[in-house]
Amino acid sequence: MKVDRRQAMGKIVGLASMAVGSSAVSSSIFAAEGCPVETGSGLGSNGMADLGAHLLEYVALDPMSVARRAYEGYRRGGCMYGVFNALISELADRGHGDACHFAAIPTNLAVYGGTGVKGWGTLCGCVNAAAMVINVLSGIDQQAVINAVYRYYEKTPMPRGDQEFLTAIGAPFWRTNDGTPLGPELIGQSVANSVLCHTSVSHWSSTSKFGSGHDAKLERCAQVTAEIAFITSEFLNQSLSGRLVAEGHAESNDECGACHQPTGREPETYIGPDVKSKMECQTCHSSHEQLSALPKHADAGECQVCHN
């Protein structure tokens, strides 16, 4: 018996509805129904030149809709999944020429990036996801949008915490131990001064006085996930319309770069370590005129006594 895609989708939706109730059936199933079975993402698998020839068209999104989806997605798969799934799913739902290609991208592949890649505290999953999406888009200045998103994350007090935004995304979801909703007066704000997960969370924990194992951390990171999804959409929209002005480098790095910029030196001409990064140097490194910012007990090898 031959079953076409529409019949197959009808059977799948019918079975899913009987098993778990119709409310559990994702709208993306219906959105993807009109896509041909053989449609893939169309992005290719042969490196940068191949990708450059197969980019997907970006169309303007509603940043608040993306933010709401990201906040909800955080609970299912963490920060990287939240941002990645929100942007890709919203583009799939727009119904334009590349909608089916976006719908073919499995957003679960982004789950690995939560907590700085499976708990390693490295690159925050929010900005990891943003760059991953931006990397496949045409019609925008990829470098400028990535610069804007990363500098925003590095230097902006987050989460934003205004009531209009919180209401729109459905926050807060989590509560304190006594059942008090974790509103902005409790979550507070902090500046990451880095794009690294562990730095961002540590600064927030120090500011808010909540332990990073408390549900307050989940609420804070869910709101940051929504905020980065929102601002990524805003920057993408600005780039699409030619209005984006992004800071490409930190002026405070100029002095450091005089000696530590990337060079072609070989051992006999080596002076000191070359650095290739757009992050602000003095977020982590003191200037040569200052003493190290590390505490005196830093070499004791007992960090986890206080910092577990």
Coordinates of N, CA, C and O in Angstrom, one line a residue, residues 26-150:
S26 N 3.4 19.0 18.6 CA 4.0 20.3 18.3 C 3.4 20.9 17.0 O 3.1 20.2 16.0
S27 N 3.3 22.2 17.0 CA 2.9 22.9 15.8 C 3.8 22.8 14.6 O 3.5 22.9 13.5
S28 N 5.1 22.4 14.9 CA 6.1 22.3 13.9 C 5.8 21.1 13.0 O 6.2 21.0 11.8
I29 N 5.1 20.1 13.6 CA 4.7 18.9 12.8 C 3.8 19.4 11.6 O 3.9 19.0 10.5
F30 N 2.8 20.3 12.0 CA 1.9 20.8 10.9 C 2.6 21.7 10.0 O 2.3 21.7 8.8
A31 N 3.5 22.5 10.5 CA 4.3 23.4 9.6 C 5.1 22.7 8.6 O 5.3 23.1 7.5
A32 N 5.6 21.5 9.0 CA 6.5 20.7 8.1 C 5.7 19.9 7.2 O 6.3 19.3 6.3
E33 N 4.4 19.8 7.3 CA 3.6 18.9 6.5 C 3.7 19.2 5.0 O 3.6 18.3 4.2
G34 N 3.8 20.4 4.7 CA 3.9 20.8 3.3 C 5.2 20.6 2.6 O 5.4 20.9 1.5
C35 N 6.2 20.2 3.4 CA 7.6 20.0 2.9 C 7.7 18.6 2.2 O 7.2 17.6 2.7
P36 N 8.4 18.5 1.0 CA 8.6 17.2 0.4 C 9.4 16.3 1.3 O 10.3 16.8 2.0
V37 N 9.2 15.0 1.2 CA 9.8 14.0 2.0 C 11.3 14.1 1.8 O 12.1 13.9 2.8
E38 N 11.8 14.3 0.6 CA 13.2 14.2 0.3 C 14.0 15.5 0.7 O 15.2 15.5 0.6
T39 N 13.3 16.5 1.2 CA 14.0 17.8 1.5 C 14.9 17.6 2.7 O 14.6 17.1 3.8
G40 N 16.2 18.0 2.5 CA 17.1 18.1 3.6 C 17.4 19.5 3.9 O 16.7 20.4 3.4
S41 N 18.4 19.8 4.7 CA 18.7 21.2 5.1 C 19.3 21.9 3.9 O 19.3 23.2 3.8
G42 N 20.0 21.2 3.0 CA 20.6 21.9 1.8 C 21.8 22.6 2.1 O 22.3 23.3 1.2
L43 N 22.4 22.4 3.2 CA 23.6 23.2 3.6 C 24.9 22.6 3.1 O 26.0 23.3 3.1
G44 N 24.9 21.3 2.7 CA 26.2 20.7 2.3 C 27.0 20.2 3.4 O 26.8 20.5 4.6
S45 N 28.1 19.5 3.1 CA 28.9 18.9 4.1 C 30.4 18.9 3.7 O 31.2 18.1 4.2
N46 N 30.8 19.9 3.0 CA 32.1 19.9 2.4 C 32.9 21.1 2.8 O 33.7 21.6 2.0
G47 N 32.7 21.7 4.0 CA 33.5 22.8 4.4 C 33.0 24.1 4.0 O 31.9 24.3 3.5
M48 N 33.9 25.1 4.2 CA 33.5 26.5 4.1 C 33.0 26.9 2.7 O 32.0 27.6 2.5
A49 N 33.7 26.5 1.6 CA 33.3 26.8 0.3 C 32.0 26.3 -0.1 O 31.1 26.9 -0.7
D50 N 31.8 25.0 0.4 CA 30.5 24.4 0.1 C 29.3 25.1 0.9 O 28.3 25.3 0.3
L51 N 29.6 25.4 2.1 CA 28.6 26.1 2.9 C 28.3 27.5 2.3 O 27.1 27.9 2.2
G52 N 29.3 28.2 1.9 CA 29.1 29.5 1.3 C 28.2 29.5 0.1 O 27.5 30.5 -0.2
A53 N 28.1 28.4 -0.6 CA 27.3 28.3 -1.8 C 25.9 27.8 -1.5 O 25.1 27.7 -2.4
H54 N 25.6 27.4 -0.2 CA 24.4 26.8 0.1 C 23.7 27.5 1.3 O 23.1 26.8 2.1
L55 N 24.0 28.7 1.5 CA 23.4 29.4 2.7 C 21.9 29.5 2.6 O 21.3 29.5 1.5
L56 N 21.2 29.7 3.7 CA 19.7 29.7 3.7 C 19.3 31.2 3.9 O 19.9 31.9 4.7
E57 N 18.3 31.6 3.3 CA 17.8 33.0 3.3 C 17.2 33.4 4.7 O 16.4 32.7 5.2
Y58 N 17.7 34.5 5.2 CA 17.2 35.0 6.5 C 16.0 35.9 6.1 O 16.1 36.8 5.2
V59 N 14.9 35.8 6.8 CA 13.8 36.7 6.7 C 13.5 37.2 8.1 O 13.8 36.6 9.1
A60 N 13.1 38.5 8.2 CA 12.9 39.2 9.5 C 12.0 38.4 10.4 O 10.9 37.8 10.0
L61 N 12.4 38.3 11.7 CA 11.6 37.6 12.7 C 11.1 38.6 13.7 O 11.5 39.7 13.8
D62 N 10.1 38.1 14.5 CA 9.6 38.9 15.6 C 10.4 38.5 16.8 O 10.3 37.4 17.4
P63 N 11.3 39.4 17.3 CA 12.2 39.0 18.4 C 11.5 38.5 19.7 O 12.0 37.6 20.3
M64 N 10.4 39.1 20.0 CA 9.7 38.7 21.2 C 9.1 37.2 21.1 O 9.2 36.4 22.0
S65 N 8.7 36.9 19.9 CA 8.2 35.5 19.6 C 9.4 34.5 19.8 O 9.3 33.4 20.3
V66 N 10.6 34.9 19.3 CA 11.8 34.1 19.4 C 12.2 34.0 20.8 O 12.5 32.9 21.3
A67 N 12.1 35.1 21.6 CA 12.5 35.0 23.0 C 11.6 34.1 23.8 O 12.0 33.3 24.6
R68 N 10.3 34.2 23.5 CA 9.3 33.3 24.2 C 9.6 31.8 24.0 O 9.6 31.0 24.9
R69 N 9.9 31.5 22.7 CA 10.2 30.1 22.4 C 11.5 29.7 23.0 O 11.7 28.5 23.4
A70 N 12.5 30.6 23.1 CA 13.8 30.2 23.7 C 13.6 30.0 25.2 O 14.2 29.0 25.8
Y71 N 12.8 30.8 25.9 CA 12.6 30.6 27.3 C 12.0 29.3 27.6 O 12.4 28.5 28.5
E72 N 11.0 28.9 26.8 CA 10.3 27.6 26.9 C 11.3 26.5 26.6 O 11.3 25.4 27.3
G73 N 12.1 26.7 25.6 CA 13.0 25.6 25.1 C 14.1 25.3 26.1 O 14.6 24.2 26.2
Y74 N 14.5 26.3 26.9 CA 15.5 26.1 28.0 C 15.2 25.0 28.9 O 16.0 24.2 29.2
R75 N 13.9 24.8 29.2 CA 13.5 23.8 30.2 C 13.6 22.4 29.5 O 13.7 21.4 30.2
R76 N 13.6 22.3 28.2 CA 13.7 21.0 27.5 C 15.1 20.6 27.2 O 15.4 19.4 27.2
G77 N 15.9 21.6 26.9 CA 17.3 21.2 26.5 C 18.4 22.2 26.8 O 19.5 22.0 26.3
G78 N 18.2 23.1 27.7 CA 19.3 24.0 28.1 C 19.4 25.2 27.2 O 18.6 25.5 26.3
C79 N 20.5 26.0 27.5 CA 20.6 27.3 26.9 C 20.9 27.3 25.4 O 20.3 28.0 24.6
M80 N 21.8 26.4 25.0 CA 22.1 26.3 23.6 C 21.0 25.8 22.7 O 20.6 26.4 21.7
Y81 N 20.3 24.8 23.2 CA 19.1 24.3 22.6 C 18.0 25.4 22.5 O 17.4 25.6 21.5
G82 N 17.9 26.1 23.6 CA 16.8 27.1 23.7 C 17.0 28.2 22.6 O 16.0 28.5 21.9
V83 N 18.2 28.7 22.4 CA 18.4 29.7 21.4 C 18.3 29.1 20.0 O 17.7 29.7 19.1
F84 N 19.0 28.0 19.8 CA 19.1 27.4 18.5 C 17.7 27.0 18.0 O 17.3 27.2 16.9
N85 N 17.0 26.3 18.8 CA 15.7 25.8 18.5 C 14.7 26.9 18.2 O 13.9 26.9 17.2
A86 N 14.8 28.0 19.0 CA 13.9 29.1 18.8 C 14.1 29.8 17.4 O 13.2 30.0 16.7
L87 N 15.4 30.1 17.1 CA 15.7 30.7 15.8 C 15.4 29.9 14.6 O 14.7 30.3 13.7
I88 N 15.8 28.6 14.7 CA 15.6 27.7 13.5 C 14.1 27.4 13.3 O 13.5 27.5 12.2
S89 N 13.3 27.2 14.4 CA 11.9 26.9 14.4 C 11.1 28.1 13.9 O 10.2 27.9 13.1
E90 N 11.5 29.3 14.3 CA 10.8 30.5 13.9 C 11.0 30.7 12.4 O 10.1 31.1 11.6
L91 N 12.2 30.4 11.9 CA 12.5 30.6 10.5 C 11.8 29.5 9.7 O 11.3 29.8 8.5
A92 N 11.6 28.3 10.2 CA 10.9 27.3 9.5 C 9.4 27.6 9.5 O 8.7 27.3 8.5
D93 N 8.9 28.3 10.4 CA 7.5 28.6 10.5 C 7.1 29.9 9.6 O 5.9 30.2 9.5
R94 N 8.1 30.5 9.1 CA 7.8 31.8 8.3 C 7.2 31.5 7.0 O 6.7 32.4 6.3
G95 N 7.4 30.3 6.4 CA 6.7 29.9 5.2 C 7.4 30.5 3.9 O 6.8 30.5 2.9
H96 N 8.7 30.9 4.0 CA 9.3 31.4 2.8 C 10.1 30.3 2.1 O 9.9 29.1 2.4
G97 N 10.8 30.7 1.1 CA 11.5 29.7 0.2 C 12.3 28.7 0.9 O 12.3 27.5 0.4
D98 N 13.0 29.1 1.9 CA 13.9 28.1 2.6 C 13.3 27.5 3.9 O 14.0 26.9 4.7
A99 N 12.0 27.7 4.1 CA 11.3 27.2 5.3 C 11.5 25.7 5.5 O 11.8 25.3 6.6
C100 N 11.4 25.0 4.4 CA 11.5 23.5 4.5 C 13.0 23.1 4.8 O 13.2 22.1 5.5
H101 N 13.9 23.9 4.4 CA 15.3 23.6 4.7 C 15.6 23.8 6.2 O 16.3 23.0 6.8
F102 N 15.0 24.9 6.7 CA 15.1 25.1 8.2 C 14.4 24.1 9.0 O 14.9 23.6 10.0
A103 N 13.3 23.6 8.5 CA 12.5 22.6 9.2 C 13.2 21.3 9.2 O 13.0 20.4 10.1
A104 N 14.1 21.1 8.2 CA 14.9 19.8 8.2 C 16.1 19.7 9.1 O 16.7 18.7 9.3
I105 N 16.4 20.9 9.7 CA 17.6 20.9 10.6 C 17.2 20.3 12.0 O 16.3 20.9 12.6
P106 N 17.8 19.3 12.5 CA 17.4 18.7 13.8 C 18.0 19.6 14.9 O 19.2 19.5 15.2
T107 N 17.1 20.3 15.6 CA 17.6 21.2 16.6 C 18.1 20.5 17.9 O 18.8 21.1 18.7
N108 N 17.8 19.2 18.0 CA 18.3 18.5 19.2 C 19.9 18.4 19.2 O 20.5 18.2 20.2
L109 N 20.5 18.7 18.0 CA 21.9 18.6 17.9 C 22.6 19.7 18.8 O 23.8 19.6 19.1
A110 N 21.8 20.7 19.2 CA 22.4 21.8 20.0 C 22.4 21.5 21.5 O 22.9 22.3 22.3
V111 N 21.8 20.4 21.9 CA 21.7 20.1 23.4 C 23.0 20.0 24.1 O 23.2 20.4 25.2
Y112 N 24.0 19.6 23.3 CA 25.4 19.4 24.0 C 25.9 20.6 24.6 O 26.8 20.6 25.5
G113 N 25.5 21.8 24.1 CA 26.1 23.1 24.5 C 25.7 23.6 25.8 O 26.3 24.6 26.3
G114 N 24.7 23.0 26.5 CA 24.3 23.5 27.8 C 25.4 23.5 28.8 O 26.3 22.6 28.8
T115 N 25.4 24.4 29.8 CA 26.4 24.6 30.8 C 27.8 24.6 30.3 O 28.7 24.0 30.8
G116 N 28.0 25.3 29.2 CA 29.3 25.5 28.6 C 29.9 24.2 28.0 O 31.1 24.0 28.2
V117 N 29.0 23.4 27.4 CA 29.4 22.1 26.7 C 29.4 21.0 27.8 O 30.5 20.8 28.4
K118 N 28.3 20.5 28.1 CA 28.2 19.3 29.0 C 28.9 19.6 30.3 O 29.6 18.7 30.8
G119 N 28.7 20.7 30.9 CA 29.2 21.0 32.2 C 30.6 21.5 32.3 O 31.2 21.7 33.4
W120 N 31.3 21.7 31.1 CA 32.7 22.2 31.1 C 32.8 23.7 31.3 O 34.0 24.2 31.5
G121 N 31.7 24.4 31.4 CA 31.8 25.8 31.7 C 32.6 26.7 30.6 O 33.1 27.7 31.0
T122 N 32.7 26.2 29.4 CA 33.4 26.9 28.4 C 32.5 27.9 27.7 O 31.8 28.6 28.4
L123 N 32.4 28.0 26.4 CA 31.6 29.0 25.7 C 30.1 28.8 26.1 O 29.6 27.7 26.0
C124 N 29.5 29.9 26.5 CA 28.1 29.9 26.9 C 27.3 29.4 25.7 O 27.5 29.8 24.6
G125 N 26.4 28.4 26.0 CA 25.5 27.9 24.9 C 24.7 28.9 24.2 O 24.4 28.7 23.0
C126 N 24.3 30.0 24.8 CA 23.5 31.0 24.2 C 24.2 31.6 23.0 O 23.7 31.7 21.9
V127 N 25.5 32.0 23.2 CA 26.2 32.6 22.1 C 26.7 31.6 21.1 O 26.9 31.9 19.9
N128 N 27.0 30.4 21.6 CA 27.4 29.3 20.7 C 26.3 29.0 19.7 O 26.5 28.9 18.5
A129 N 25.0 29.0 20.2 CA 23.9 28.7 19.3 C 23.7 29.8 18.4 O 23.4 29.6 17.2
A130 N 23.8 31.1 18.8 CA 23.6 32.2 18.0 C 24.5 32.2 16.8 O 24.1 32.4 15.6
A131 N 25.8 31.9 17.0 CA 26.8 31.9 15.9 C 26.5 30.7 15.0 O 26.7 30.8 13.8
M132 N 26.0 29.6 15.6 CA 25.8 28.4 14.8 C 24.6 28.7 13.8 O 24.7 28.3 12.6
V133 N 23.6 29.4 14.2 CA 22.5 29.8 13.3 C 23.0 30.9 12.3 O 22.8 30.7 11.1
I134 N 23.7 31.9 12.8 CA 24.1 33.0 11.9 C 25.0 32.5 10.8 O 25.0 32.9 9.7
N135 N 25.8 31.4 11.1 CA 26.8 30.8 10.2 C 26.1 30.3 8.9 O 26.8 30.1 7.9
V136 N 24.8 30.0 8.9 CA 24.2 29.4 7.8 C 23.2 30.3 7.0 O 22.5 29.9 6.2
L137 N 23.3 31.6 7.4 CA 22.3 32.6 6.9 C 22.9 33.5 5.8 O 24.0 33.9 5.8
S138 N 22.1 33.7 4.8 CA 22.4 34.7 3.7 C 21.6 36.0 3.9 O 20.6 36.0 4.6
G139 N 22.0 37.0 3.2 CA 21.3 38.3 3.3 C 21.7 39.1 4.5 O 21.1 40.2 4.7
I140 N 22.6 38.7 5.3 CA 23.0 39.5 6.5 C 24.6 39.4 6.5 O 25.2 38.6 5.9
D141 N 25.1 40.3 7.3 CA 26.6 40.4 7.5 C 26.9 39.5 8.7 O 26.7 39.9 9.9
Q142 N 27.3 38.3 8.4 CA 27.5 37.3 9.5 C 28.5 37.8 10.6 O 28.2 37.7 11.8
Q143 N 29.6 38.3 10.1 CA 30.7 38.7 11.1 C 30.2 39.9 12.0 O 30.4 39.8 13.2
A144 N 29.5 40.8 11.4 CA 29.0 41.9 12.2 C 27.9 41.5 13.2 O 27.9 42.0 14.3
V145 N 27.0 40.6 12.8 CA 26.0 40.1 13.7 C 26.6 39.3 14.9 O 26.3 39.5 16.1
I146 N 27.6 38.5 14.6 CA 28.3 37.7 15.6 C 29.0 38.7 16.6 O 28.9 38.5 17.8
N147 N 29.7 39.6 16.0 CA 30.4 40.6 16.8 C 29.4 41.3 17.8 O 29.7 41.5 19.0
A148 N 28.3 41.7 17.3 CA 27.3 42.4 18.1 C 26.7 41.6 19.2 O 26.6 42.0 20.3
V149 N 26.4 40.3 18.9 CA 25.8 39.4 19.9 C 26.8 39.1 21.0 O 26.5 39.2 22.2
Y150 N 28.1 38.8 20.6 CA 29.1 38.5 21.6 C 29.5 39.6 22.4 O 29.7 39.5 23.7

